[in-house]
Short mmCIF file of C-alpha atoms in Angstrom, two decimals:
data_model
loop_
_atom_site.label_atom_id
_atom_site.label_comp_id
_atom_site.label_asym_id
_atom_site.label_seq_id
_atom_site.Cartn_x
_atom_site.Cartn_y
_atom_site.Cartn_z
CA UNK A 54 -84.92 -56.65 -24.42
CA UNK A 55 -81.98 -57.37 -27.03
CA UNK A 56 -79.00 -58.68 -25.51
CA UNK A 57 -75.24 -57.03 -26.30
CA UNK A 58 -73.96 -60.42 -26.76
CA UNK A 59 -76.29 -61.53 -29.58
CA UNK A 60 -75.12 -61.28 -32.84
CA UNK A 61 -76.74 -59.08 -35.74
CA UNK A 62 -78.58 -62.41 -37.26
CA UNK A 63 -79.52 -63.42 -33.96
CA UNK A 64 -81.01 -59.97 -32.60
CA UNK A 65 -82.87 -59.44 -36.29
CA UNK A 66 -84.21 -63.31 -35.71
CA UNK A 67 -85.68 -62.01 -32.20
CA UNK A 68 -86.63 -58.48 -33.45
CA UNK A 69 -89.08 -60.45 -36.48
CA UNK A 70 -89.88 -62.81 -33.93
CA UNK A 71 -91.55 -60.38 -31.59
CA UNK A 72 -92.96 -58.47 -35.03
CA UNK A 73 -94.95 -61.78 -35.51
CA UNK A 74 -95.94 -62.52 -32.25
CA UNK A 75 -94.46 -65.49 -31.70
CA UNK A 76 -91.46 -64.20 -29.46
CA UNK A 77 -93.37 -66.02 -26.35
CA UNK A 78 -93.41 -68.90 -27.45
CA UNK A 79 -89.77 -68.90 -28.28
CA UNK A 80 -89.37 -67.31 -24.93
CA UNK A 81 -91.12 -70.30 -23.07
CA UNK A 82 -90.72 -73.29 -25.37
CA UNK A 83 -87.67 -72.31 -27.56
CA UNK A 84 -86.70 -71.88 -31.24
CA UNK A 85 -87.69 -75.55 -31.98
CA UNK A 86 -91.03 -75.35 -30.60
CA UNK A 87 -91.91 -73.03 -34.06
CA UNK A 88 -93.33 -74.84 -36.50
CA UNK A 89 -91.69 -75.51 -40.19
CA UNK A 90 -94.22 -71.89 -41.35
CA UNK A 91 -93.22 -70.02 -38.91
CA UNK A 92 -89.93 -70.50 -38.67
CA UNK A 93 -89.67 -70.17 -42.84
CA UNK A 94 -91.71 -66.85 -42.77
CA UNK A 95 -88.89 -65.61 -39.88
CA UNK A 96 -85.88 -67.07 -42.49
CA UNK A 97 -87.92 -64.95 -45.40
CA UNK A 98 -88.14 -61.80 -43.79
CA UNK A 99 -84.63 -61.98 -42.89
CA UNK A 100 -83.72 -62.41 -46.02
CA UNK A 101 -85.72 -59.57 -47.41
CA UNK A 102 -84.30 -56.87 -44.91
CA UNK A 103 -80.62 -58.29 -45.69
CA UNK A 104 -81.07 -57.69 -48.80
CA UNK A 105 -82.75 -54.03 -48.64
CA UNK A 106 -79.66 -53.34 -46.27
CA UNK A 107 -77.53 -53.99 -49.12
#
């Protein structure tokens, strides 16, 4: 599913995405068609992992 091109932000954005169910709708109706919750639960999740990585 994960293309080689993305970059490690990008593929963890799809990856959490798909996690929440809403990689579909991203899929059909693209990353502005999430609404201000979803996307900020995506951005907070990110964050989390980054910072677990660390």
């Amino acid at each position: 599913m994960m293309d080689d091109r993305l970059t490690e932000n990008d593929a963890l954005k799809y990856e959490i995405a798909e996690e929440l169910g809403l990689l579909d709708k991203v899929k059909n109706l693209g990353w502005k068609s999430l609404t201000a919750r979803e996307s900020g639960r995506i951005g907070g999740i990110m964050t989390k992992r980054k910072k677990q990585a660390k």
